PDB file of C-alpha atoms in Angstrom:
ATOM      1  CA  ASN D   1     143.372  92.016 127.040  1.00 56.00           C
ATOM      2  CA  ASN D   2     146.338  91.528 124.642  1.00 72.00           C
ATOM      3  CA  GLY D   3     146.587  95.177 123.871  1.00 73.00           C
ATOM      4  CA  ASN D   4     142.744  95.653 123.365  1.00 79.00           C
ATOM      5  CA  VAL D   5     140.796  98.304 125.195  1.00 75.00           C
ATOM      6  CA  THR D   6     137.832  96.963 127.143  1.00 75.00           C
ATOM      7  CA  PHE D   7     135.066  98.895 128.668  1.00 74.00           C
ATOM      8  CA  SER D   8     132.953  97.603 131.639  1.00 76.00           C
ATOM      9  CA  ASP D   9     131.062  98.813 134.544  1.00 76.00           C
ATOM     10  CA  ILE D  10     132.964  96.966 136.962  1.00 78.00           C
ATOM     11  CA  PRO D  11     136.776  96.795 137.100  1.00 74.00           C
ATOM     12  CA  CYS D  12     138.181  94.073 135.018  1.00 74.00           C
ATOM     13  CA  THR D  13     141.684  93.831 136.461  1.00 75.00           C
ATOM     14  CA  ASN D  14     143.752  95.507 139.229  1.00 77.00           C
ATOM     15  CA  ASN D  15     145.362  98.072 137.040  1.00 78.00           C
ATOM     16  CA  ALA D  16     141.666  99.124 135.426  1.00 77.00           C
ATOM     17  CA  GLN D  17     141.301 102.885 135.554  1.00 78.00           C
ATOM     18  CA  PRO D  18     137.932 104.379 135.610  1.00 79.00           C
ATOM     19  CA  ILE D  19     137.107 107.072 133.001  1.00 82.00           C
ATOM     20  CA  GLU D  20     134.436 109.913 133.138  1.00 85.00           C
ATOM     21  CA  VAL D  21     131.939 109.680 130.633  1.00 83.00           C
ATOM     22  CA  ASN D  22     129.891 112.786 129.858  1.00 88.00           C
ATOM     23  CA  VAL D  23     126.324 111.945 128.690  1.00 90.00           C
ATOM     24  CA  TYR D  24     124.305 114.605 127.106  1.00 93.00           C
ATOM     25  CA  ILE D  25     120.642 115.075 128.563  1.00 95.00           C
ATOM     26  CA  PRO D  26     118.796 117.457 126.666  1.00 95.00           C
ATOM     27  CA  SER D  27     116.219 119.787 128.449  1.00 96.00           C
ATOM     28  CA  ASP D  28     112.639 119.032 128.522  1.00 96.00           C
ATOM     29  CA  ASP D  29     112.172 122.118 126.068  1.00 97.00           C
ATOM     30  CA  LEU D  30     114.534 120.308 123.643  1.00 96.00           C
ATOM     31  CA  VAL D  31     112.850 117.010 123.891  1.00 97.00           C
ATOM     32  CA  ALA D  32     109.207 118.495 123.449  1.00 97.00           C
ATOM     33  CA  MET D  33     110.612 120.398 120.212  1.00 97.00           C
ATOM     34  CA  ALA D  34     112.157 117.128 118.811  1.00 97.00           C
ATOM     35  CA  ASN D  35     108.908 115.236 119.439  1.00 97.00           C
ATOM     36  CA  GLN D  36     107.068 118.032 117.798  1.00 98.00           C
ATOM     37  CA  GLN D  37     109.328 118.012 114.832  1.00 97.00           C
ATOM     38  CA  THR D  38     108.860 114.064 114.510  1.00 97.00           C
ATOM     39  CA  GLN D  39     105.215 114.596 114.767  1.00 97.00           C
ATOM     40  CA  ASP D  40     105.249 117.384 111.981  1.00 97.00           C
ATOM     41  CA  ILE D  41     107.528 115.053 109.768  1.00 98.00           C
ATOM     42  CA  GLU D  42     105.155 112.073 110.180  1.00 97.00           C
ATOM     43  CA  GLN D  43     102.204 114.297 109.350  1.00 96.00           C
ATOM     44  CA  ASN D  44     103.867 115.723 106.213  1.00 97.00           C
ATOM     45  CA  ARG D  45     104.671 112.210 105.171  1.00 97.00           C
ATOM     46  CA  ALA D  46     101.128 110.988 105.738  1.00 95.00           C
ATOM     47  CA  THR D  47      99.794 114.084 103.892  1.00 95.00           C
ATOM     48  CA  SER D  48     102.198 113.474 101.083  1.00 97.00           C
ATOM     49  CA  LYS D  49     101.327 109.759 100.747  1.00 96.00           C
ATOM     50  CA  LYS D  50      97.639 110.493 100.823  1.00 97.00           C
ATOM     51  CA  GLN D  51      97.907 113.060  97.985  1.00 97.00           C
ATOM     52  CA  ARG D  52     100.040 110.823  95.857  1.00 98.00           C
ATOM     53  CA  GLN D  53      97.080 108.313  96.310  1.00 98.00           C
ATOM     54  CA  ILE D  54      94.684 110.937  95.265  1.00 98.00           C
ATOM     55  CA  ASP D  55      96.836 111.861  92.352  1.00 98.00           C
ATOM     56  CA  THR D  56      97.082 108.328  91.097  1.00 98.00           C
ATOM     57  CA  LEU D  57      93.247 107.720  91.546  1.00 98.00           C
ATOM     58  CA  HIS D  58      92.847 111.080  89.515  1.00 98.00           C
ATOM     59  CA  SER D  59      95.118 109.509  86.598  1.00 98.00           C
ATOM     60  CA  GLU D  60      93.195 106.291  86.770  1.00 98.00           C
ATOM     61  CA  ILE D  61      90.038 108.209  86.091  1.00 98.00           C
ATOM     62  CA  GLU D  62      91.506 110.075  83.099  1.00 98.00           C
ATOM     63  CA  THR D  63      92.718 106.883  81.535  1.00 98.00           C
ATOM     64  CA  LYS D  64      89.351 105.141  82.126  1.00 98.00           C
ATOM     65  CA  LYS D  65      87.664 108.347  80.382  1.00 98.00           C
ATOM     66  CA  LEU D  66      90.108 108.056  77.580  1.00 98.00           C
ATOM     67  CA  LYS D  67      89.543 104.302  77.039  1.00 98.00           C
ATOM     68  CA  ARG D  68      85.679 104.801  77.272  1.00 98.00           C
ATOM     69  CA  ASP D  69      85.875 107.576  74.588  1.00 98.00           C
ATOM     70  CA  ASN D  70      88.040 105.433  72.313  1.00 98.00           C
ATOM     71  CA  GLU D  71      85.656 102.529  72.568  1.00 97.00           C
ATOM     72  CA  LEU D  72      82.573 104.801  71.796  1.00 97.00           C
ATOM     73  CA  ARG D  73      84.370 106.247  68.963  1.00 97.00           C
ATOM     74  CA  LEU D  74      84.969 102.865  67.482  1.00 96.00           C
ATOM     75  CA  LEU D  75      81.273 102.013  67.953  1.00 96.00           C
ATOM     76  CA  LYS D  76      80.052 105.185  66.593  1.00 94.00           C
ATOM     77  CA  SER D  77      82.202 104.340  63.454  1.00 93.00           C
ATOM     78  CA  LYS D  78      80.456 101.263  63.099  1.00 91.00           C
ATOM     79  CA  LYS D  79      77.183 102.516  63.603  1.00 88.00           C
ATOM     80  CA  GLY D  80      77.810 104.783  60.517  1.00 85.00           C
ATOM     81  CA  LEU D  81      78.349 101.907  58.314  1.00 86.00           C
ATOM     82  CA  ALA D  82      74.809 100.527  59.040  1.00 83.00           C
ATOM     83  CA  ALA D  83      72.797  99.983  55.667  1.00 84.00           C
ATOM     84  CA  ASN D  84      69.617 101.979  55.694  1.00 81.00           C
ATOM     85  CA  ASN D  85      67.429  98.897  55.800  1.00 88.00           C
ATOM     86  CA  LEU D  86      65.746  96.834  58.563  1.00 88.00           C
ATOM     87  CA  ALA D  87      68.967  94.899  59.165  1.00 88.00           C
ATOM     88  CA  GLY D  88      70.976  98.049  59.327  1.00 88.00           C
ATOM     89  CA  ALA D  89      68.601  99.538  61.704  1.00 89.00           C
ATOM     90  CA  THR D  90      68.810  96.258  63.950  1.00 92.00           C
ATOM     91  CA  TRP D  91      72.572  96.612  64.019  1.00 91.00           C
ATOM     92  CA  GLU D  92      72.512 100.075  64.716  1.00 92.00           C
ATOM     93  CA  ASN D  93      70.132  99.628  67.673  1.00 94.00           C
ATOM     94  CA  SER D  94      72.509  96.888  68.839  1.00 95.00           C
ATOM     95  CA  ILE D  95      75.569  99.218  68.623  1.00 95.00           C
ATOM     96  CA  SER D  96      73.601 101.799  70.631  1.00 95.00           C
ATOM     97  CA  ALA D  97      72.787  99.357  73.335  1.00 96.00           C
ATOM     98  CA  GLU D  98      76.660  98.405  73.409  1.00 97.00           C
ATOM     99  CA  MET D  99      77.572 102.029  73.516  1.00 97.00           C
ATOM    100  CA  GLN D 100      75.178 102.638  76.530  1.00 98.00           C
ATOM    101  CA  ALA D 101      76.584  99.405  78.408  1.00 98.00           C
ATOM    102  CA  VAL D 102      80.365 100.792  77.683  1.00 98.00           C
ATOM    103  CA  THR D 103      79.066 104.249  79.288  1.00 98.00           C
ATOM    104  CA  LEU D 104      77.609 102.578  82.097  1.00 98.00           C
ATOM    105  CA  ARG D 105      80.437 100.372  82.923  1.00 98.00           C
ATOM    106  CA  TYR D 106      83.068 103.147  82.621  1.00 98.00           C
ATOM    107  CA  GLN D 107      80.842 105.433  84.736  1.00 98.00           C
ATOM    108  CA  GLY D 108      80.383 102.669  87.570  1.00 98.00           C
ATOM    109  CA  GLU D 109      84.378 102.392  87.620  1.00 98.00           C
ATOM    110  CA  ILE D 110      84.874 106.161  87.528  1.00 98.00           C
ATOM    111  CA  ASP D 111      82.387 106.647  90.547  1.00 98.00           C
ATOM    112  CA  ALA D 112      84.100 103.853  92.501  1.00 98.00           C
ATOM    113  CA  LEU D 113      87.441 105.694  91.896  1.00 98.00           C
ATOM    114  CA  ASN D 114      85.779 109.172  92.953  1.00 98.00           C
ATOM    115  CA  THR D 115      84.388 107.422  96.245  1.00 98.00           C
ATOM    116  CA  GLN D 116      87.988 106.287  96.938  1.00 97.00           C
ATOM    117  CA  ILE D 117      89.212 109.996  96.426  1.00 97.00           C
ATOM    118  CA  ALA D 118      86.182 111.248  98.844  1.00 97.00           C
ATOM    119  CA  VAL D 119      87.200 108.813 101.559  1.00 96.00           C
ATOM    120  CA  LEU D 120      90.949 109.770 101.353  1.00 95.00           C
ATOM    121  CA  GLN D 121      90.111 113.390 101.374  1.00 94.00           C
ATOM    122  CA  SER D 122      87.949 113.114 104.539  1.00 92.00           C
ATOM    123  CA  LYS D 123      90.495 111.700 106.515  1.00 82.00           C
TER     124      LYS D 123
END
Protein backbone atom coordinates (compact mmCIF):
# COMPACT_ATOMS: atom_id res chain seq x y z
CA ASN A 1 0.00 0.00 0.00
CA ASN A 2 2.56 2.54 -1.14
CA GLY A 3 4.67 2.07 1.98
CA ASN A 4 1.70 2.43 4.36
CA VAL A 5 1.05 -0.15 7.03
CA THR A 6 -2.44 -1.63 6.96
CA PHE A 7 -4.03 -3.79 9.63
CA SER A 8 -6.76 -6.25 8.79
CA ASP A 9 -8.30 -9.38 10.24
CA ILE A 10 -7.83 -11.11 6.88
CA PRO A 11 -4.66 -11.20 4.74
CA CYS A 12 -4.50 -8.28 2.34
CA THR A 13 -1.80 -9.69 0.05
CA ASN A 14 0.24 -12.85 -0.38
CA ASN A 15 3.17 -11.35 1.55
CA ALA A 16 0.98 -10.24 4.52
CA GLN A 17 2.33 -11.39 7.87
CA PRO A 18 0.27 -12.06 10.96
CA ILE A 19 1.28 -10.36 14.19
CA GLU A 20 0.34 -11.35 17.69
CA VAL A 21 -1.66 -8.75 19.58
CA ASN A 22 -1.75 -9.06 23.33
CA VAL A 23 -5.02 -7.79 24.73
CA TYR A 24 -5.18 -7.13 28.45
CA ILE A 25 -8.27 -8.59 30.05
CA PRO A 26 -8.60 -7.54 33.69
CA SER A 27 -9.70 -10.00 36.34
CA ASP A 28 -13.26 -9.98 37.61
CA ASP A 29 -11.99 -8.50 40.89
CA LEU A 30 -10.34 -5.58 39.07
CA VAL A 31 -13.47 -4.98 37.01
CA ALA A 32 -15.59 -5.00 40.18
CA MET A 33 -13.17 -2.60 41.88
CA ALA A 34 -13.21 -0.24 38.88
CA ASN A 35 -17.01 -0.34 38.80
CA GLN A 36 -17.13 0.46 42.52
CA GLN A 37 -14.73 3.39 42.04
CA THR A 38 -16.93 4.69 39.23
CA GLN A 39 -20.02 4.44 41.42
CA ASP A 40 -18.20 6.21 44.27
CA ILE A 41 -17.12 9.02 41.94
CA GLU A 42 -20.65 9.42 40.58
CA GLN A 43 -22.07 9.45 44.12
CA ASN A 44 -19.55 12.09 45.20
CA ARG A 45 -20.39 14.21 42.16
CA ALA A 46 -24.11 13.96 42.91
CA THR A 47 -23.54 14.83 46.56
CA SER A 48 -21.34 17.78 45.64
CA LYS A 49 -23.88 19.04 43.11
CA LYS A 50 -26.67 18.78 45.66
CA GLN A 51 -24.58 20.62 48.26
CA ARG A 52 -23.82 23.41 45.77
CA GLN A 53 -27.55 23.74 45.08
CA ILE A 54 -28.29 23.89 48.81
CA ASP A 55 -25.55 26.47 49.34
CA THR A 56 -26.97 28.57 46.49
CA LEU A 57 -30.44 28.41 48.03
CA HIS A 58 -29.07 29.45 51.45
CA SER A 59 -27.34 32.37 49.75
CA GLU A 60 -30.62 33.37 48.07
CA ILE A 61 -32.34 33.27 51.47
CA GLU A 62 -29.73 35.56 52.99
CA THR A 63 -30.06 37.95 50.02
CA LYS A 64 -33.84 38.04 50.44
CA LYS A 65 -33.48 38.72 54.16
CA LEU A 66 -31.15 41.64 53.44
CA LYS A 67 -33.53 43.07 50.83
CA ARG A 68 -36.47 42.65 53.20
CA ASP A 69 -34.60 44.36 56.02
CA ASN A 70 -33.60 47.25 53.72
CA GLU A 71 -37.17 47.75 52.55
CA LEU A 72 -38.44 47.65 56.12
CA ARG A 73 -35.77 50.10 57.25
CA LEU A 74 -36.82 52.56 54.50
CA LEU A 75 -40.48 52.21 55.42
CA LYS A 76 -39.71 52.66 59.11
CA SER A 77 -37.80 55.85 58.35
CA LYS A 78 -40.84 57.12 56.39
CA LYS A 79 -43.05 56.24 59.33
CA GLY A 80 -40.97 58.48 61.55
CA LEU A 81 -41.80 61.42 59.30
CA ALA A 82 -45.53 61.16 59.90
CA ALA A 83 -47.08 64.26 61.41
CA ASN A 84 -48.82 64.00 64.77
CA ASN A 85 -52.32 64.50 63.36
CA LEU A 86 -55.08 62.51 61.63
CA ALA A 87 -53.41 62.62 58.23
CA GLY A 88 -50.12 61.53 59.78
CA ALA A 89 -51.81 58.68 61.63
CA THR A 90 -53.48 57.53 58.40
CA TRP A 91 -50.18 57.65 56.55
CA GLU A 92 -48.48 55.79 59.41
CA ASN A 93 -51.15 53.05 59.26
CA SER A 94 -50.64 52.80 55.52
CA ILE A 95 -46.90 52.38 55.98
CA SER A 96 -47.50 49.76 58.69
CA ALA A 97 -49.71 47.80 56.27
CA GLU A 98 -47.01 48.08 53.60
CA MET A 99 -44.40 46.83 56.09
CA GLN A 100 -46.58 43.85 56.88
CA ALA A 101 -47.05 43.11 53.18
CA VAL A 102 -43.28 43.30 52.60
CA THR A 103 -42.66 40.95 55.52
CA LEU A 104 -45.26 38.45 54.29
CA ARG A 105 -43.98 38.56 50.70
CA TYR A 106 -40.39 37.89 51.67
CA GLN A 107 -41.41 35.24 54.20
CA GLY A 108 -43.31 33.41 51.44
CA GLU A 109 -40.27 33.52 49.17
CA ILE A 110 -37.96 32.38 51.98
CA ASP A 111 -40.34 29.55 52.91
CA ALA A 112 -40.36 28.39 49.26
CA LEU A 113 -36.55 28.33 49.22
CA ASN A 114 -36.50 26.42 52.52
CA THR A 115 -38.89 23.88 51.00
CA GLN A 116 -36.50 23.41 48.06
CA ILE A 117 -33.65 22.87 50.53
CA ALA A 118 -35.70 20.29 52.45
CA VAL A 119 -36.48 18.42 49.23
CA LEU A 120 -32.80 18.34 48.25
CA GLN A 121 -31.77 17.18 51.71
CA SER A 122 -34.32 14.37 51.67
CA LYS A 123 -32.88 12.86 48.48
